[in-house]
Amino acid sequence: MLINHLLPCGALTDDGASFWLTLREQEKLDLLRLLRSVRLFDRRMVLWQRQGKIGTYAPIEGQEAAQVGSAYALDKTDWIFPSYREQGVAYTVGIPMTSVIQYWSGQIEGCKPPAGYRYVPPTVPIATQLPQAVGAAWAMKKRGETGIAIAYFGDGATSEGDFHEALNFASVYDLPVLFFCQNNGYAISVPFSEQSASKTVAERAAAYDMDAYQVDGNDVLAVYDVVKTARGKQRPVLIEAITYRTGAHTTADDASRYRSEEEVRIWLNRDPLYRYEQLCLSEGLLDEDELIQEDGQVTKQLDRAIREVEKYQPNLPMGLFQHVYHQIPECLKKQQEEVASYADNGSIHC
Amino acid sequence: MLINHLLPCGALTDDGASFWLTLREQEKLDLLRLLRSVRLFDRRMVLWQRQGKIGTYAPIEGQEAAQVGSAYALDKTDWIFPSYREQGVAYTVGIPMTSVIQYWSGQIEGCKPPAGYRYVPPTVPIATQLPQAVGAAWAMKKRGETGIAIAYFGDGATSEGDFHEALNFASVYDLPVLFFCQNNGYAISVPFSEQSASKTVAERAAAYDMDAYQVDGNDVLAVYDVVKTARGKQRPVLIEAITYRTGAHTTADDASRYRSEEEVRIWLNRDPLYRYEQLCLSEGLLDEDELIQEDGQVTKQLDRAIREVEKYQPNLPMGLFQHVYHQIPECLKKQQEEVASYADNGSIHC
Amino acid sequence: MLTMVQSIADAQRVALEADESVLLLGEDIGKNGGVFRATEGLWKQFGSERVIDTPLSEAGIVGSALGLAMGGFKPIVEIQFLSFITPAFEQIVSHVARMRLRSQGTFSNSMVIRAPYGGGIGAPELHSDSTEAYFVHTPGLRVVVPSSPFTAKGLLLGAVECPDPVLFLEPLRLYRTQKEEVPADHYILPIDRAKVIKQGEDVTLIGWGAMISLLKEADQLLLEQDISAEIIDVQSLSPIDEVTIFESVKKTGRAVIVHEAPRTCGVGAEIAARLSEEVIDSLEAPIKRVAGYDVPYPLFALEHAYLPSTDKIVRAVMELVYFQ
Amino acid sequence: MLTMVQSIADAQRVALEADESVLLLGEDIGKNGGVFRATEGLWKQFGSERVIDTPLSEAGIVGSALGLAMGGFKPIVEIQFLSFITPAFEQIVSHVARMRLRSQGTFSNSMVIRAPYGGGIGAPELHSDSTEAYFVHTPGLRVVVPSSPFTAKGLLLGAVECPDPVLFLEPLRLYRTQKEEVPADHYILPIDRAKVIKQGEDVTLIGWGAMISLLKEADQLLLEQDISAEIIDVQSLSPIDEVTIFESVKKTGRAVIVHEAPRTCGVGAEIAARLSEEVIDSLEAPIKRVAGYDVPYPLFALEHAYLPSTDKIVRAVMELVYFQ
Ligand SMILES: Cc1ncc(C[n+]2csc(CCOP(=O)(O)OP(=O)(O)O)c2C)c(N)n1
Ligand SMILES: Cc1ncc(C[n+]2csc(CCOP(=O)(O)OP(=O)(O)O)c2C)c(N)n1
Ligand SMILES: [Mg+2]
Ligand SMILES: [Mg+2]
């Protein structure tokens, strides 16, 4: 049963209307600003990639509501285990844009979370963050902290063994971990119907005696509601957010090879930003001018951020050797000196 | 819903009575002889291990019905992927006892299936045979053969990622593979209740849109019936046979450390052999004297087999190098010569 | 004229045409033609029964490929990047490498596992690692690395023909950098031979894959210093063709081994160890390795500092030539 | 007087007592006390919140151990046999080894992964393999191997104290063969040092773990031939203490490296490679390896032929001593 609060046209469902009443104005506005900023940011990243300013990039357009809505329900003390496609989550919880840009520019410094954050560096090998999130949730439970760990992953990730092992562990030890799947219909080019014979991701929870929700992932209110509720359970929950990336898998991908324009058009009509804007405008929360003005501010911030990152000076030799071990071992010092000697004579540069 | 044909006392259930009517006398007798022989064989193996004639051994006492009943439903062209605990399966399908004894004596020659058999060498790393069985079933399907692959595994194996990946593959490609789980309640010392939060193995099939059966694994008739039916489907099926090993995990294990005598006693009262013997005796299929006489013959065969194996002469250097590659590569020939030189000077012996 | 990635697609096309039992399995290799287009056009030509888009499940892919091999098929598996072979590591080292031995020759384990690998192209994290040594240390497998479009096709077809399981590593950096005449039909290059690609007198430069172009560049620089280098393309990392390497080093008396993988326990260590055991009395200088450092492959902003370079190779050679 | 397996249990007891954040995870380590009794008595003493029987799920165990480490705990994981670490290989090489680096020092990846390993005890298939080289080739990990009850406790406690992830390999063959005085309380041996366990002049014998007793036996045989061997227990395979090895070989001029793992790309290759790079001018003979053959570890009826033996070691030494 798909949970839906906000229809593609911007009208609230009955459940949506009740939920809307429970929200403070600040929350309503935050969600709107976040959705808009995340989209701006994401589009900028795609542009910068084309301009050669950053490396290969994984766009999130179309998935903003799933990311913003879920992340907005989190606490600062929650553990967040993102995949590589969670720029909207990062933005929502307050990871500096410079960090995100740095990461996609191949600068390891972008992986360092700000002090106090439990935002784990993006995970590239599919599904591997799930058992780790289980462990982090376990640590919280053992310390009696009230908080959760959330693991973000895609529909393709459900086919990996780590998905299964993580859900099994979480349910055996009854740990406060949310498994948040953005089912965007594809693992690169492979549609979910070829990924799995079960029709939904959510129904897999039963195999672990685990609660599950299936939610319209393009509906920021429903996602926010569901994650808030799930978070409160302090138990393992599987959440499937049905969504779609309207862009390519990454900037190196050509999505027209494996899906039709028609399909994309259907999903463009279910745009997560449009519907929430319609709601906010019709509720008189903001007018178009205000929105455009705010966009200008965000754009300025983004441009500052990329300039910041472009100033990058490679930290050599330390960037290669520091933090591999807690101290640089004797044997590695020779290698460190070698790099230093090349950096000094200028034969290594950026 | 647990499928049950034969009660612990030897009485048939209603379903059991109907199934019994469909069996030929030969089948009825085969099952009896197999159950008895397998038990004799298994006990001999434990004894031989104690006498130092073979290495560490994994006994199957208590699980004979699950193994004999399932294997008896198979065809010679079916692919069989056993774990290390499938001596009853091996015996039933006609793998020579000498091979089985050789395997447990550390002689690789015991892994070679007789000509025409698709009986794969026992798999030690838990659950890894499952994806392989999927592939073998796939090969059959692609060739249009009517046959199945069956993978044998335990309850503990359901926690491994390979279990999940295999079931997912099988259902995505709709392959004729039977996943036959002997749920004997323990993975060495860990009870199934700590292995999994789902109460049964069978219910996991739903996550893959797959058919499943849960069957009394100590009831040879029900197991035979279920596997026969499942085999006929030519589709993926998960079968959970509820059983118990009344002995230790292996001859190196001390089961009294993790389970109570009382629990063992309960299961001794559900003995798979006893109940089927009672049925056969009450149906007048054989009398006790005949049984005892046949035991004597089997014992003689077993004693011949172990003597055969004890004559083993290590095949050096070839035993180490042959079949690693299809031909021995140049680099390995030096190593082969080295072994030969030690074998010649007598410093390597058995 | 084909690029390497085209020649790899071509080799697979030829293999699919020549042998009905050949199957392709992997993530995004069908409709999408592979994320690098290494299977471009094959799904269209051969259909989804032979060019199979699989779930995202490397253990499932390799495990079922083994079952298919046992059942008489010849799977060519694509692992999207070498780092993503780790979920299938157990299937490979405990089963694929051993099935022939364990079944005493009864069941085939013949398959090719293809994987793009190596750095230098500014790829995301874990997309540039060179982990060939894990597999070279795993008996029962073969490991083969081409260094040009022409060798890629011939070696890949050699791997397909081989009854043993072959890990076929495709240097990402070479996928599109070079075009070469590649015969359209079926031809095979031996997958157990190293190749002396340039004769020389003073030092032997030993490498494979993407390192070969680097060695050639370094050789140009060395020539300017009147140093004559012999270059060996190892190609077959396992089992390795040691004799070709020994012969060369006996002649030159000096060896520099170059690879991208971390130095410690890399394949360079094995080559150095064999040299130090077998030809030590011909050596006029230490054996040098120019390799990745003993750190995880860095995010790409620092990969230029991590990777072997002509500078590093020339410096190593100089140290050997002026060694006393 | 404790056996090695008792001293390992004792070290874990001491660690659990000394530090509340220490946790044990593994299959059958709780009620059952471990299949080798390496956690005997600990579940009773510390309860199932700290000595945790896990599902049969190595990726789950190691992955969640990493999460626990990030959350401030100090997991000691038992892998039942080293071969069964492969399902966790991805978690180990892609994450455990890198989390400190990737998070730029923010998140801890400090854990100990214990695994019994090695052959010679007639164990079933895949229960005797020595795959330490996979992990030595993985930067970010430490690999440590004890060779006696006393060093086992001190090194294990050193590993527990270390902020880096440590793979702690326990030679199965030594679990119960030797009893030794082991102090009851907490003591630490450095986990980054090799140890010269016997001085000698003519040849350096290099090994670790179960090979140490073999080296001692071989030394006795060599003494009868008036050959004086120096014996080095490497202990810390990664990062390796090369200096201690270099010093010794500079003195003796000859080196024999002994390990159970397949020869090709084993840790012996790395040691030989380093010697051939750093001390070649001190060498009076080739560097020899006595190692497992390049075949999968055989079923146990043939393991005696596969394994290094005193015969093989003595022969190798003789070849070096009479080399010219
Ligand atoms: C273990 C592993 N295998 C393969 C890949 C290559 N890869 C990167 S993204 C991707 C598809 C992921 O699909 P999904 O989980 O649905 O996430 P999405 O990209 O749609 O957000 C693949 C196959 C990888 N990163 N890790
Ligand atoms: C990957 C792997 N991990 C651990 C082991 C060690 N081990 C051997 S048998 C066993 C328990 C298996 O339990 P189950 O699957 O229930 O089968 P059973 O022995 O009860 O037949 C374990 C943990 C192994 N063989 N493989
Ligand atoms: Mg997806
Ligand atoms: Mg069991």
Short mmCIF file of N, CA and C in Angstrom, two decimals, chain B residues 142-202:
data_model
loop_
_atom_site.label_atom_id
_atom_site.label_comp_id
_atom_site.label_asym_id
_atom_site.label_seq_id
_atom_site.Cartn_x
_atom_site.Cartn_y
_atom_site.Cartn_z
N LYS B 142 18.31 -23.98 -20.46
CA LYS B 142 18.75 -23.49 -21.76
C LYS B 142 18.82 -24.61 -22.79
N ARG B 143 19.18 -25.80 -22.33
CA ARG B 143 19.26 -26.93 -23.26
C ARG B 143 17.91 -27.62 -23.46
N GLY B 144 16.91 -27.16 -22.74
CA GLY B 144 15.61 -27.80 -22.85
C GLY B 144 15.55 -29.16 -22.19
N GLU B 145 16.50 -29.46 -21.33
CA GLU B 145 16.44 -30.73 -20.58
C GLU B 145 15.35 -30.63 -19.53
N THR B 146 14.67 -31.74 -19.27
CA THR B 146 13.77 -31.72 -18.13
C THR B 146 14.51 -32.35 -16.98
N GLY B 147 14.83 -31.56 -16.07
CA GLY B 147 15.56 -32.04 -14.91
C GLY B 147 15.69 -30.85 -14.01
N ILE B 148 16.21 -31.08 -12.83
CA ILE B 148 16.36 -29.96 -11.90
C ILE B 148 17.75 -30.00 -11.29
N ALA B 149 18.10 -28.90 -10.66
CA ALA B 149 19.26 -28.90 -9.78
C ALA B 149 18.72 -28.77 -8.37
N ILE B 150 19.34 -29.49 -7.47
CA ILE B 150 18.93 -29.37 -6.06
C ILE B 150 20.14 -28.98 -5.24
N ALA B 151 19.95 -27.98 -4.39
CA ALA B 151 21.02 -27.56 -3.48
C ALA B 151 20.62 -27.93 -2.07
N TYR B 152 21.47 -28.65 -1.39
CA TYR B 152 21.23 -29.01 0.00
C TYR B 152 21.97 -28.04 0.91
N PHE B 153 21.31 -27.59 1.95
CA PHE B 153 21.97 -26.69 2.89
C PHE B 153 21.22 -26.71 4.22
N GLY B 154 21.82 -26.07 5.21
CA GLY B 154 21.25 -26.08 6.55
C GLY B 154 20.56 -24.78 6.89
N ASP B 155 19.98 -24.72 8.07
CA ASP B 155 19.30 -23.52 8.53
C ASP B 155 20.28 -22.35 8.67
N GLY B 156 21.47 -22.63 9.13
CA GLY B 156 22.45 -21.55 9.28
C GLY B 156 22.77 -20.88 7.96
N ALA B 157 22.75 -21.66 6.91
CA ALA B 157 23.11 -21.14 5.58
C ALA B 157 22.19 -20.03 5.12
N THR B 158 20.99 -19.96 5.70
CA THR B 158 20.03 -18.95 5.25
C THR B 158 20.47 -17.53 5.61
N SER B 159 21.45 -17.40 6.48
CA SER B 159 21.92 -16.06 6.87
C SER B 159 23.00 -15.51 5.95
N GLU B 160 23.52 -16.34 5.08
CA GLU B 160 24.59 -15.88 4.20
C GLU B 160 24.02 -15.14 2.99
N GLY B 161 24.77 -14.19 2.51
CA GLY B 161 24.36 -13.45 1.32
C GLY B 161 24.11 -14.35 0.12
N ASP B 162 24.88 -15.41 -0.01
CA ASP B 162 24.72 -16.29 -1.17
C ASP B 162 23.33 -16.93 -1.23
N PHE B 163 22.74 -17.17 -0.07
CA PHE B 163 21.38 -17.70 -0.03
C PHE B 163 20.45 -16.74 -0.76
N HIS B 164 20.55 -15.49 -0.40
CA HIS B 164 19.69 -14.45 -0.97
C HIS B 164 19.96 -14.27 -2.46
N GLU B 165 21.19 -14.18 -2.83
CA GLU B 165 21.51 -13.93 -4.23
C GLU B 165 21.05 -15.09 -5.11
N ALA B 166 21.20 -16.29 -4.58
CA ALA B 166 20.80 -17.47 -5.35
C ALA B 166 19.29 -17.51 -5.53
N LEU B 167 18.54 -17.28 -4.46
CA LEU B 167 17.09 -17.34 -4.59
C LEU B 167 16.59 -16.24 -5.52
N ASN B 168 17.22 -15.09 -5.43
CA ASN B 168 16.81 -13.99 -6.30
C ASN B 168 17.06 -14.34 -7.78
N PHE B 169 18.24 -14.86 -8.05
CA PHE B 169 18.55 -15.26 -9.43
C PHE B 169 17.56 -16.30 -9.93
N ALA B 170 17.35 -17.30 -9.12
CA ALA B 170 16.48 -18.41 -9.54
C ALA B 170 15.10 -17.90 -9.89
N SER B 171 14.61 -16.95 -9.10
CA SER B 171 13.24 -16.49 -9.36
C SER B 171 13.21 -15.50 -10.52
N VAL B 172 14.25 -14.68 -10.65
CA VAL B 172 14.27 -13.74 -11.78
C VAL B 172 14.26 -14.52 -13.11
N TYR B 173 15.04 -15.59 -13.16
CA TYR B 173 15.13 -16.33 -14.43
C TYR B 173 14.22 -17.57 -14.44
N ASP B 174 13.46 -17.74 -13.37
CA ASP B 174 12.50 -18.83 -13.28
C ASP B 174 13.14 -20.18 -13.61
N LEU B 175 14.09 -20.57 -12.79
CA LEU B 175 14.90 -21.75 -13.10
C LEU B 175 14.48 -22.97 -12.28
N PRO B 176 14.66 -24.14 -12.85
CA PRO B 176 14.25 -25.37 -12.16
C PRO B 176 15.26 -25.78 -11.08
N VAL B 177 15.18 -25.12 -9.96
CA VAL B 177 16.13 -25.44 -8.90
C VAL B 177 15.38 -25.58 -7.58
N LEU B 178 15.71 -26.65 -6.87
CA LEU B 178 15.11 -26.87 -5.55
C LEU B 178 16.12 -26.48 -4.49
N PHE B 179 15.70 -25.59 -3.62
CA PHE B 179 16.54 -25.21 -2.48
C PHE B 179 16.05 -26.02 -1.29
N PHE B 180 16.83 -27.01 -0.94
CA PHE B 180 16.37 -27.96 0.07
C PHE B 180 17.10 -27.71 1.38
N CYS B 181 16.41 -27.10 2.31
CA CYS B 181 17.01 -26.74 3.59
C CYS B 181 16.65 -27.77 4.64
N GLN B 182 17.66 -28.42 5.20
CA GLN B 182 17.42 -29.24 6.37
C GLN B 182 17.57 -28.35 7.59
N ASN B 183 16.45 -27.93 8.12
CA ASN B 183 16.51 -27.11 9.33
C ASN B 183 16.60 -28.05 10.52
N ASN B 184 17.83 -28.28 10.95
CA ASN B 184 18.04 -29.17 12.10
C ASN B 184 18.16 -28.37 13.38
N GLY B 185 17.74 -27.12 13.31
CA GLY B 185 17.62 -26.32 14.53
C GLY B 185 18.88 -25.61 14.96
N TYR B 186 20.00 -26.03 14.42
CA TYR B 186 21.27 -25.45 14.87
C TYR B 186 22.25 -25.26 13.72
N ALA B 187 23.02 -24.18 13.84
CA ALA B 187 24.22 -24.02 13.02
C ALA B 187 25.38 -24.20 14.01
N ILE B 188 25.92 -25.37 14.03
CA ILE B 188 26.77 -25.78 15.16
C ILE B 188 26.01 -25.50 16.45
N SER B 189 26.38 -24.46 17.20
CA SER B 189 25.74 -24.25 18.50
C SER B 189 24.63 -23.22 18.49
N VAL B 190 24.52 -22.48 17.39
CA VAL B 190 23.58 -21.34 17.38
C VAL B 190 22.20 -21.82 16.93
N PRO B 191 21.19 -21.67 17.80
CA PRO B 191 19.84 -22.13 17.45
C PRO B 191 19.24 -21.23 16.39
N PHE B 192 18.29 -21.77 15.65
CA PHE B 192 17.69 -21.00 14.56
C PHE B 192 17.03 -19.73 15.09
N SER B 193 16.54 -19.77 16.31
CA SER B 193 15.90 -18.58 16.88
C SER B 193 16.88 -17.41 17.03
N GLU B 194 18.16 -17.70 17.10
CA GLU B 194 19.15 -16.61 17.17
C GLU B 194 19.77 -16.33 15.80
N GLN B 195 19.44 -17.17 14.87
CA GLN B 195 19.98 -17.04 13.50
C GLN B 195 19.12 -16.09 12.69
N SER B 196 17.87 -16.02 13.03
CA SER B 196 16.89 -15.38 12.17
C SER B 196 15.71 -14.93 13.01
N ALA B 197 15.16 -13.76 12.70
CA ALA B 197 13.96 -13.32 13.39
C ALA B 197 12.71 -13.88 12.73
N SER B 198 12.81 -14.32 11.49
CA SER B 198 11.64 -14.98 10.91
C SER B 198 11.57 -16.38 11.51
N LYS B 199 10.36 -16.82 11.76
CA LYS B 199 10.19 -18.07 12.52
C LYS B 199 10.53 -19.30 11.68
N THR B 200 10.36 -19.20 10.38
CA THR B 200 10.62 -20.36 9.54
C THR B 200 11.53 -19.95 8.38
N VAL B 201 12.12 -20.94 7.78
CA VAL B 201 12.89 -20.70 6.56
C VAL B 201 11.91 -20.55 5.39
N ALA B 202 10.88 -21.36 5.40
CA ALA B 202 9.96 -21.41 4.26
C ALA B 202 9.36 -20.04 3.96
#
